[in-house]
Amino acid sequence: QRQILMLLSSAATRRSRVDAQTWKEQGLGDLQTQLLGQKLERLGTPLTVFQAATLTAHLSVDHGEIWGKLQNKILQFMPRATSGDILRLAYHMSVNGIEGAGTWSFLEDYIVEHVFDGLNFEDRVQVFMLMVTRGNDGPVRGNLEKVIRSLEMSRSYIDTLTNNSLIGLCYAILCDLRYAPYNFSLFLRKALHQVIPCLTLSQ
Protein backbone atom coordinates (compact mmCIF):
# COMPACT_ATOMS: atom_id res chain seq x y z
CA GLN A 1 0.00 0.00 0.00
CA ARG A 2 2.80 2.39 0.91
CA GLN A 3 4.57 1.68 -2.39
CA ILE A 4 1.43 2.45 -4.40
CA LEU A 5 0.83 5.74 -2.60
CA MET A 6 4.49 6.73 -2.88
CA LEU A 7 4.38 5.97 -6.60
CA LEU A 8 1.32 8.18 -7.09
CA SER A 9 2.68 10.96 -4.89
CA SER A 10 5.97 10.92 -6.77
CA ALA A 11 4.14 11.10 -10.08
CA ALA A 12 2.03 14.02 -8.85
CA THR A 13 5.19 15.88 -7.80
CA ARG A 14 6.84 15.09 -11.11
CA ARG A 15 3.82 16.32 -13.05
CA SER A 16 3.95 19.68 -11.28
CA ARG A 17 7.49 20.18 -12.59
CA VAL A 18 6.86 19.55 -16.29
CA ASP A 19 4.45 20.90 -18.86
CA ALA A 20 1.31 18.98 -19.71
CA GLN A 21 2.51 17.69 -23.09
CA THR A 22 5.79 16.38 -21.66
CA TRP A 23 3.87 14.68 -18.85
CA LYS A 24 1.53 13.05 -21.33
CA GLU A 25 4.34 11.82 -23.54
CA GLN A 26 6.81 10.69 -20.91
CA GLY A 27 4.99 10.06 -17.65
CA LEU A 28 1.42 8.91 -18.12
CA GLY A 29 2.04 5.68 -19.99
CA ASP A 30 4.74 4.61 -17.54
CA LEU A 31 2.52 5.38 -14.57
CA GLN A 32 -0.39 3.38 -15.94
CA THR A 33 1.86 0.40 -16.59
CA GLN A 34 3.32 0.55 -13.08
CA LEU A 35 -0.07 0.95 -11.43
CA LEU A 36 -1.45 -2.12 -13.19
CA GLY A 37 1.66 -4.04 -12.18
CA GLN A 38 1.37 -2.97 -8.54
CA LYS A 39 -1.93 -4.85 -8.12
CA LEU A 40 -4.24 -2.14 -6.84
CA GLU A 41 -6.43 -4.88 -5.41
CA ARG A 42 -4.03 -5.05 -2.45
CA LEU A 43 -5.22 -1.72 -1.06
CA GLY A 44 -6.90 -2.63 2.21
CA THR A 45 -8.20 0.40 4.14
CA PRO A 46 -10.63 3.25 3.32
CA LEU A 47 -7.83 5.79 3.74
CA THR A 48 -5.40 4.14 1.32
CA VAL A 49 -8.14 3.36 -1.22
CA PHE A 50 -9.40 6.92 -1.33
CA GLN A 51 -5.91 8.41 -1.27
CA ALA A 52 -4.93 6.24 -4.24
CA ALA A 53 -8.11 7.09 -6.15
CA THR A 54 -7.78 10.81 -5.41
CA LEU A 55 -4.16 10.95 -6.55
CA THR A 56 -5.03 8.95 -9.68
CA ALA A 57 -7.78 11.45 -10.51
CA HIS A 58 -5.47 14.36 -9.73
CA LEU A 59 -3.00 12.97 -12.25
CA SER A 60 -5.79 12.86 -14.88
CA VAL A 61 -5.38 9.10 -15.30
CA ASP A 62 -8.64 7.79 -16.81
CA HIS A 63 -7.44 4.30 -17.73
CA GLY A 64 -10.41 1.91 -17.67
CA GLU A 65 -8.61 -1.08 -16.17
CA ILE A 66 -7.01 1.00 -13.41
CA TRP A 67 -10.34 2.54 -12.45
CA GLY A 68 -12.05 -0.82 -12.69
CA LYS A 69 -9.76 -2.07 -9.94
CA LEU A 70 -10.09 1.12 -7.91
CA GLN A 71 -13.86 1.11 -8.27
CA ASN A 72 -14.11 -2.36 -6.75
CA LYS A 73 -12.19 -1.11 -3.73
CA ILE A 74 -14.19 2.13 -3.53
CA LEU A 75 -17.44 0.15 -3.52
CA GLN A 76 -16.05 -2.11 -0.78
CA PHE A 77 -14.87 0.68 1.52
CA MET A 78 -17.35 3.47 0.75
CA PRO A 79 -19.50 2.84 3.86
CA ARG A 80 -16.41 3.22 6.08
CA ALA A 81 -14.98 6.29 4.36
CA THR A 82 -15.43 9.79 5.77
CA SER A 83 -17.40 12.45 3.92
CA GLY A 84 -14.11 14.33 3.54
CA ASP A 85 -12.51 11.36 1.77
CA ILE A 86 -15.48 11.04 -0.57
CA LEU A 87 -15.78 14.76 -1.37
CA ARG A 88 -12.03 15.09 -1.94
CA LEU A 89 -12.16 12.29 -4.50
CA ALA A 90 -15.24 13.85 -6.13
CA TYR A 91 -13.45 17.19 -6.40
CA HIS A 92 -10.43 15.80 -8.24
CA MET A 93 -12.58 13.66 -10.52
CA SER A 94 -14.78 16.64 -11.34
CA VAL A 95 -12.11 19.24 -12.09
CA ASN A 96 -10.11 16.77 -14.19
CA GLY A 97 -13.12 15.39 -16.05
CA ILE A 98 -12.47 11.82 -14.92
CA GLU A 99 -15.22 9.29 -15.62
CA GLY A 100 -13.27 6.43 -14.07
CA ALA A 101 -15.08 3.67 -15.97
CA GLY A 102 -18.38 4.72 -14.41
CA THR A 103 -16.91 5.59 -11.00
CA TRP A 104 -18.05 9.23 -11.22
CA SER A 105 -21.70 8.30 -11.78
CA PHE A 106 -21.67 5.94 -8.81
CA LEU A 107 -19.86 8.49 -6.65
CA GLU A 108 -22.35 11.22 -7.50
CA ASP A 109 -25.30 8.94 -6.70
CA TYR A 110 -23.73 7.90 -3.40
CA ILE A 111 -23.00 11.49 -2.34
CA VAL A 112 -26.56 12.64 -3.05
CA GLU A 113 -28.22 9.61 -1.47
CA HIS A 114 -26.01 8.96 1.55
CA VAL A 115 -23.74 11.95 2.24
CA PHE A 116 -25.47 15.14 1.14
CA ASP A 117 -28.14 15.39 3.85
CA GLY A 118 -25.48 15.23 6.57
CA LEU A 119 -23.38 18.07 5.15
CA ASN A 120 -23.37 21.66 6.34
CA PHE A 121 -24.53 24.33 3.91
CA GLU A 122 -21.01 25.29 2.86
CA ASP A 123 -20.24 21.71 1.82
CA ARG A 124 -23.60 21.39 0.05
CA VAL A 125 -22.69 24.39 -2.05
CA GLN A 126 -19.36 22.75 -2.88
CA VAL A 127 -21.19 19.60 -4.04
CA PHE A 128 -23.46 21.76 -6.22
CA MET A 129 -20.46 23.44 -7.84
CA LEU A 130 -18.76 20.09 -8.46
CA MET A 131 -21.84 18.79 -10.23
CA VAL A 132 -22.19 21.97 -12.31
CA THR A 133 -18.50 21.76 -13.23
CA ARG A 134 -19.15 18.37 -14.79
CA GLY A 135 -21.64 19.97 -17.18
CA ASN A 136 -25.10 18.88 -18.17
CA ASP A 137 -26.38 19.28 -21.72
CA GLY A 138 -29.85 17.97 -21.00
CA PRO A 139 -32.63 19.11 -18.68
CA VAL A 140 -31.85 19.61 -15.00
CA ARG A 141 -33.17 16.57 -13.18
CA GLY A 142 -32.20 13.78 -10.82
CA ASN A 143 -29.27 14.38 -8.50
CA LEU A 144 -28.66 17.95 -9.64
CA GLU A 145 -32.31 18.86 -9.20
CA LYS A 146 -32.27 17.53 -5.63
CA VAL A 147 -29.17 19.57 -4.83
CA ILE A 148 -30.70 22.74 -6.29
CA ARG A 149 -33.89 22.24 -4.27
CA SER A 150 -31.73 21.95 -1.16
CA LEU A 151 -30.24 25.38 -1.85
CA GLU A 152 -33.74 26.78 -2.12
CA MET A 153 -34.73 25.41 1.28
CA SER A 154 -31.63 26.75 3.02
CA ARG A 155 -32.28 30.47 2.81
CA SER A 156 -31.33 31.08 6.45
CA TYR A 157 -27.86 29.60 5.87
CA ILE A 158 -26.70 32.02 3.17
CA ASP A 159 -24.85 34.09 5.78
CA THR A 160 -22.74 31.05 6.73
CA LEU A 161 -21.03 30.87 3.32
CA THR A 162 -17.47 32.02 2.90
CA ASN A 163 -16.88 34.82 0.40
CA ASN A 164 -15.16 32.43 -2.00
CA SER A 165 -18.06 29.97 -1.92
CA LEU A 166 -20.64 32.68 -2.45
CA ILE A 167 -18.77 34.21 -5.40
CA GLY A 168 -18.09 30.76 -6.86
CA LEU A 169 -21.76 29.81 -6.53
CA CYS A 170 -22.95 32.98 -8.25
CA TYR A 171 -20.40 32.57 -11.02
CA ALA A 172 -21.38 28.93 -11.65
CA ILE A 173 -25.06 29.84 -11.91
CA LEU A 174 -24.52 32.92 -14.08
CA CYS A 175 -22.59 30.73 -16.54
CA ASP A 176 -25.74 28.64 -17.03
CA LEU A 177 -28.99 29.96 -15.56
CA ARG A 178 -30.62 26.54 -15.85
CA TYR A 179 -28.94 25.80 -12.53
CA ALA A 180 -30.39 28.82 -10.73
CA PRO A 181 -32.50 28.08 -7.63
CA TYR A 182 -35.61 30.24 -7.42
CA ASN A 183 -34.02 32.21 -4.55
CA PHE A 184 -30.84 32.93 -6.53
CA SER A 185 -31.49 36.68 -6.22
CA LEU A 186 -30.77 36.37 -2.48
CA PHE A 187 -27.32 34.93 -3.15
CA LEU A 188 -26.61 37.48 -5.86
CA ARG A 189 -27.79 40.42 -3.76
CA LYS A 190 -25.53 39.44 -0.87
CA ALA A 191 -22.59 39.02 -3.26
CA LEU A 192 -23.14 42.38 -4.94
CA HIS A 193 -23.93 44.48 -1.89
CA GLN A 194 -22.01 42.85 0.97
CA VAL A 195 -19.12 40.79 -0.40
CA ILE A 196 -17.79 42.36 -3.61
CA PRO A 197 -17.45 45.88 -2.12
CA CYS A 198 -15.16 44.44 0.56
CA LEU A 199 -12.84 42.58 -1.82
CA THR A 200 -9.44 43.80 -2.91
CA LEU A 201 -8.84 44.48 -6.60
CA SER A 202 -6.94 41.20 -7.09
CA GLN A 203 -9.74 39.22 -5.45
mmCIF file of C-alpha atoms in Angstrom:
data_model
loop_
_atom_site.group_PDB
_atom_site.id
_atom_site.type_symbol
_atom_site.label_atom_id
_atom_site.label_comp_id
_atom_site.label_asym_id
_atom_site.label_seq_id
_atom_site.Cartn_x
_atom_site.Cartn_y
_atom_site.Cartn_z
ATOM 1 C CA GLN A 1 0.000 0.000 0.000
ATOM 2 C CA ARG A 2 2.797 2.387 0.909
ATOM 3 C CA GLN A 3 4.570 1.676 -2.394
ATOM 4 C CA ILE A 4 1.434 2.448 -4.401
ATOM 5 C CA LEU A 5 0.826 5.735 -2.598
ATOM 6 C CA MET A 6 4.493 6.729 -2.884
ATOM 7 C CA LEU A 7 4.377 5.975 -6.605
ATOM 8 C CA LEU A 8 1.322 8.178 -7.087
ATOM 9 C CA SER A 9 2.676 10.958 -4.894
ATOM 10 C CA SER A 10 5.973 10.917 -6.769
ATOM 11 C CA ALA A 11 4.139 11.096 -10.081
ATOM 12 C CA ALA A 12 2.028 14.019 -8.845
ATOM 13 C CA THR A 13 5.185 15.877 -7.798
ATOM 14 C CA ARG A 14 6.836 15.094 -11.113
ATOM 15 C CA ARG A 15 3.819 16.322 -13.050
ATOM 16 C CA SER A 16 3.949 19.676 -11.282
ATOM 17 C CA ARG A 17 7.486 20.183 -12.586
ATOM 18 C CA VAL A 18 6.855 19.547 -16.287
ATOM 19 C CA ASP A 19 4.451 20.899 -18.856
ATOM 20 C CA ALA A 20 1.305 18.979 -19.713
ATOM 21 C CA GLN A 21 2.506 17.689 -23.086
ATOM 22 C CA THR A 22 5.786 16.383 -21.658
ATOM 23 C CA TRP A 23 3.874 14.678 -18.846
ATOM 24 C CA LYS A 24 1.525 13.054 -21.327
ATOM 25 C CA GLU A 25 4.337 11.818 -23.541
ATOM 26 C CA GLN A 26 6.814 10.691 -20.906
ATOM 27 C CA GLY A 27 4.987 10.060 -17.650
ATOM 28 C CA LEU A 28 1.418 8.911 -18.122
ATOM 29 C CA GLY A 29 2.042 5.678 -19.989
ATOM 30 C CA ASP A 30 4.742 4.605 -17.537
ATOM 31 C CA LEU A 31 2.520 5.378 -14.569
ATOM 32 C CA GLN A 32 -0.388 3.377 -15.943
ATOM 33 C CA THR A 33 1.855 0.403 -16.593
ATOM 34 C CA GLN A 34 3.318 0.549 -13.084
ATOM 35 C CA LEU A 35 -0.074 0.951 -11.426
ATOM 36 C CA LEU A 36 -1.453 -2.116 -13.190
ATOM 37 C CA GLY A 37 1.662 -4.036 -12.178
ATOM 38 C CA GLN A 38 1.369 -2.969 -8.541
ATOM 39 C CA LYS A 39 -1.929 -4.853 -8.120
ATOM 40 C CA LEU A 40 -4.237 -2.138 -6.841
ATOM 41 C CA GLU A 41 -6.432 -4.876 -5.410
ATOM 42 C CA ARG A 42 -4.031 -5.049 -2.448
ATOM 43 C CA LEU A 43 -5.223 -1.724 -1.060
ATOM 44 C CA GLY A 44 -6.896 -2.627 2.207
ATOM 45 C CA THR A 45 -8.197 0.396 4.142
ATOM 46 C CA PRO A 46 -10.628 3.246 3.320
ATOM 47 C CA LEU A 47 -7.830 5.795 3.741
ATOM 48 C CA THR A 48 -5.405 4.144 1.315
ATOM 49 C CA VAL A 49 -8.145 3.356 -1.223
ATOM 50 C CA PHE A 50 -9.401 6.922 -1.334
ATOM 51 C CA GLN A 51 -5.908 8.410 -1.274
ATOM 52 C CA ALA A 52 -4.927 6.239 -4.237
ATOM 53 C CA ALA A 53 -8.109 7.089 -6.153
ATOM 54 C CA THR A 54 -7.782 10.812 -5.408
ATOM 55 C CA LEU A 55 -4.159 10.948 -6.545
ATOM 56 C CA THR A 56 -5.031 8.951 -9.675
ATOM 57 C CA ALA A 57 -7.785 11.450 -10.510
ATOM 58 C CA HIS A 58 -5.467 14.361 -9.731
ATOM 59 C CA LEU A 59 -2.999 12.970 -12.253
ATOM 60 C CA SER A 60 -5.788 12.861 -14.883
ATOM 61 C CA VAL A 61 -5.384 9.102 -15.297
ATOM 62 C CA ASP A 62 -8.639 7.792 -16.807
ATOM 63 C CA HIS A 63 -7.442 4.303 -17.729
ATOM 64 C CA GLY A 64 -10.410 1.908 -17.674
ATOM 65 C CA GLU A 65 -8.607 -1.077 -16.174
ATOM 66 C CA ILE A 66 -7.006 0.996 -13.406
ATOM 67 C CA TRP A 67 -10.340 2.541 -12.454
ATOM 68 C CA GLY A 68 -12.052 -0.824 -12.691
ATOM 69 C CA LYS A 69 -9.760 -2.071 -9.936
ATOM 70 C CA LEU A 70 -10.090 1.119 -7.906
ATOM 71 C CA GLN A 71 -13.856 1.108 -8.274
ATOM 72 C CA ASN A 72 -14.112 -2.355 -6.755
ATOM 73 C CA LYS A 73 -12.192 -1.106 -3.730
ATOM 74 C CA ILE A 74 -14.189 2.127 -3.527
ATOM 75 C CA LEU A 75 -17.437 0.147 -3.517
ATOM 76 C CA GLN A 76 -16.054 -2.107 -0.783
ATOM 77 C CA PHE A 77 -14.868 0.678 1.521
ATOM 78 C CA MET A 78 -17.353 3.469 0.746
ATOM 79 C CA PRO A 79 -19.503 2.840 3.860
ATOM 80 C CA ARG A 80 -16.409 3.220 6.076
ATOM 81 C CA ALA A 81 -14.982 6.291 4.356
ATOM 82 C CA THR A 82 -15.426 9.791 5.774
ATOM 83 C CA SER A 83 -17.403 12.448 3.920
ATOM 84 C CA GLY A 84 -14.112 14.334 3.541
ATOM 85 C CA ASP A 85 -12.505 11.364 1.767
ATOM 86 C CA ILE A 86 -15.484 11.042 -0.568
ATOM 87 C CA LEU A 87 -15.782 14.758 -1.373
ATOM 88 C CA ARG A 88 -12.028 15.089 -1.944
ATOM 89 C CA LEU A 89 -12.158 12.290 -4.504
ATOM 90 C CA ALA A 90 -15.242 13.851 -6.126
ATOM 91 C CA TYR A 91 -13.451 17.193 -6.403
ATOM 92 C CA HIS A 92 -10.432 15.796 -8.238
ATOM 93 C CA MET A 93 -12.579 13.659 -10.523
ATOM 94 C CA SER A 94 -14.778 16.642 -11.342
ATOM 95 C CA VAL A 95 -12.110 19.241 -12.090
ATOM 96 C CA ASN A 96 -10.106 16.770 -14.188
ATOM 97 C CA GLY A 97 -13.123 15.388 -16.052
ATOM 98 C CA ILE A 98 -12.468 11.819 -14.916
ATOM 99 C CA GLU A 99 -15.221 9.288 -15.616
ATOM 100 C CA GLY A 100 -13.274 6.426 -14.066
ATOM 101 C CA ALA A 101 -15.078 3.668 -15.968
ATOM 102 C CA GLY A 102 -18.384 4.715 -14.406
ATOM 103 C CA THR A 103 -16.913 5.590 -11.001
ATOM 104 C CA TRP A 104 -18.050 9.232 -11.217
ATOM 105 C CA SER A 105 -21.701 8.297 -11.781
ATOM 106 C CA PHE A 106 -21.675 5.942 -8.813
ATOM 107 C CA LEU A 107 -19.857 8.485 -6.653
ATOM 108 C CA GLU A 108 -22.351 11.224 -7.498
ATOM 109 C CA ASP A 109 -25.297 8.941 -6.700
ATOM 110 C CA TYR A 110 -23.733 7.899 -3.395
ATOM 111 C CA ILE A 111 -23.004 11.489 -2.341
ATOM 112 C CA VAL A 112 -26.557 12.643 -3.055
ATOM 113 C CA GLU A 113 -28.217 9.615 -1.473
ATOM 114 C CA HIS A 114 -26.008 8.965 1.553
ATOM 115 C CA VAL A 115 -23.736 11.955 2.241
ATOM 116 C CA PHE A 116 -25.469 15.140 1.142
ATOM 117 C CA ASP A 117 -28.137 15.387 3.849
ATOM 118 C CA GLY A 118 -25.484 15.230 6.571
ATOM 119 C CA LEU A 119 -23.378 18.073 5.151
ATOM 120 C CA ASN A 120 -23.371 21.662 6.340
ATOM 121 C CA PHE A 121 -24.529 24.330 3.909
ATOM 122 C CA GLU A 122 -21.011 25.292 2.864
ATOM 123 C CA ASP A 123 -20.237 21.711 1.818
ATOM 124 C CA ARG A 124 -23.599 21.394 0.054
ATOM 125 C CA VAL A 125 -22.695 24.395 -2.054
ATOM 126 C CA GLN A 126 -19.361 22.745 -2.877
ATOM 127 C CA VAL A 127 -21.194 19.600 -4.043
ATOM 128 C CA PHE A 128 -23.456 21.760 -6.219
ATOM 129 C CA MET A 129 -20.462 23.440 -7.839
ATOM 130 C CA LEU A 130 -18.761 20.086 -8.457
ATOM 131 C CA MET A 131 -21.844 18.792 -10.231
ATOM 132 C CA VAL A 132 -22.192 21.971 -12.310
ATOM 133 C CA THR A 133 -18.500 21.764 -13.235
ATOM 134 C CA ARG A 134 -19.154 18.375 -14.789
ATOM 135 C CA GLY A 135 -21.640 19.968 -17.176
ATOM 136 C CA ASN A 136 -25.100 18.881 -18.168
ATOM 137 C CA ASP A 137 -26.375 19.279 -21.721
ATOM 138 C CA GLY A 138 -29.846 17.969 -21.003
ATOM 139 C CA PRO A 139 -32.628 19.113 -18.679
ATOM 140 C CA VAL A 140 -31.847 19.613 -15.001
ATOM 141 C CA ARG A 141 -33.175 16.569 -13.178
ATOM 142 C CA GLY A 142 -32.203 13.775 -10.821
ATOM 143 C CA ASN A 143 -29.273 14.384 -8.501
ATOM 144 C CA LEU A 144 -28.660 17.946 -9.645
ATOM 145 C CA GLU A 145 -32.312 18.859 -9.201
ATOM 146 C CA LYS A 146 -32.272 17.526 -5.628
ATOM 147 C CA VAL A 147 -29.166 19.565 -4.831
ATOM 148 C CA ILE A 148 -30.696 22.744 -6.291
ATOM 149 C CA ARG A 149 -33.891 22.237 -4.273
ATOM 150 C CA SER A 150 -31.732 21.955 -1.156
ATOM 151 C CA LEU A 151 -30.236 25.379 -1.849
ATOM 152 C CA GLU A 152 -33.741 26.781 -2.124
ATOM 153 C CA MET A 153 -34.734 25.406 1.275
ATOM 154 C CA SER A 154 -31.629 26.748 3.016
ATOM 155 C CA ARG A 155 -32.281 30.473 2.811
ATOM 156 C CA SER A 156 -31.333 31.083 6.446
ATOM 157 C CA TYR A 157 -27.858 29.604 5.866
ATOM 158 C CA ILE A 158 -26.700 32.018 3.168
ATOM 159 C CA ASP A 159 -24.852 34.087 5.776
ATOM 160 C CA THR A 160 -22.738 31.051 6.728
ATOM 161 C CA LEU A 161 -21.031 30.871 3.324
ATOM 162 C CA THR A 162 -17.466 32.019 2.898
ATOM 163 C CA ASN A 163 -16.877 34.820 0.405
ATOM 164 C CA ASN A 164 -15.162 32.430 -2.005
ATOM 165 C CA SER A 165 -18.058 29.969 -1.924
ATOM 166 C CA LEU A 166 -20.638 32.677 -2.453
ATOM 167 C CA ILE A 167 -18.771 34.212 -5.399
ATOM 168 C CA GLY A 168 -18.094 30.756 -6.863
ATOM 169 C CA LEU A 169 -21.757 29.806 -6.530
ATOM 170 C CA CYS A 170 -22.954 32.978 -8.252
ATOM 171 C CA TYR A 171 -20.398 32.570 -11.017
ATOM 172 C CA ALA A 172 -21.377 28.933 -11.653
ATOM 173 C CA ILE A 173 -25.059 29.845 -11.906
ATOM 174 C CA LEU A 174 -24.520 32.918 -14.084
ATOM 175 C CA CYS A 175 -22.589 30.727 -16.539
ATOM 176 C CA ASP A 176 -25.743 28.644 -17.026
ATOM 177 C CA LEU A 177 -28.988 29.958 -15.557
ATOM 178 C CA ARG A 178 -30.622 26.536 -15.849
ATOM 179 C CA TYR A 179 -28.935 25.802 -12.526
ATOM 180 C CA ALA A 180 -30.395 28.815 -10.733
ATOM 181 C CA PRO A 181 -32.505 28.079 -7.628
ATOM 182 C CA TYR A 182 -35.609 30.238 -7.416
ATOM 183 C CA ASN A 183 -34.022 32.212 -4.551
ATOM 184 C CA PHE A 184 -30.842 32.934 -6.530
ATOM 185 C CA SER A 185 -31.492 36.675 -6.216
ATOM 186 C CA LEU A 186 -30.774 36.371 -2.481
ATOM 187 C CA PHE A 187 -27.317 34.932 -3.154
ATOM 188 C CA LEU A 188 -26.614 37.484 -5.862
ATOM 189 C CA ARG A 189 -27.787 40.425 -3.759
ATOM 190 C CA LYS A 190 -25.526 39.442 -0.872
ATOM 191 C CA ALA A 191 -22.589 39.022 -3.261
ATOM 192 C CA LEU A 192 -23.144 42.377 -4.944
ATOM 193 C CA HIS A 193 -23.926 44.478 -1.893
ATOM 194 C CA GLN A 194 -22.013 42.850 0.973
ATOM 195 C CA VAL A 195 -19.116 40.793 -0.398
ATOM 196 C CA ILE A 196 -17.791 42.361 -3.606
ATOM 197 C CA PRO A 197 -17.445 45.880 -2.124
ATOM 198 C CA CYS A 198 -15.158 44.436 0.559
ATOM 199 C CA LEU A 199 -12.841 42.579 -1.815
ATOM 200 C CA THR A 200 -9.441 43.797 -2.910
ATOM 201 C CA LEU A 201 -8.838 44.480 -6.601
ATOM 202 C CA SER A 202 -6.938 41.205 -7.095
ATOM 203 C CA GLN A 203 -9.742 39.225 -5.450
#
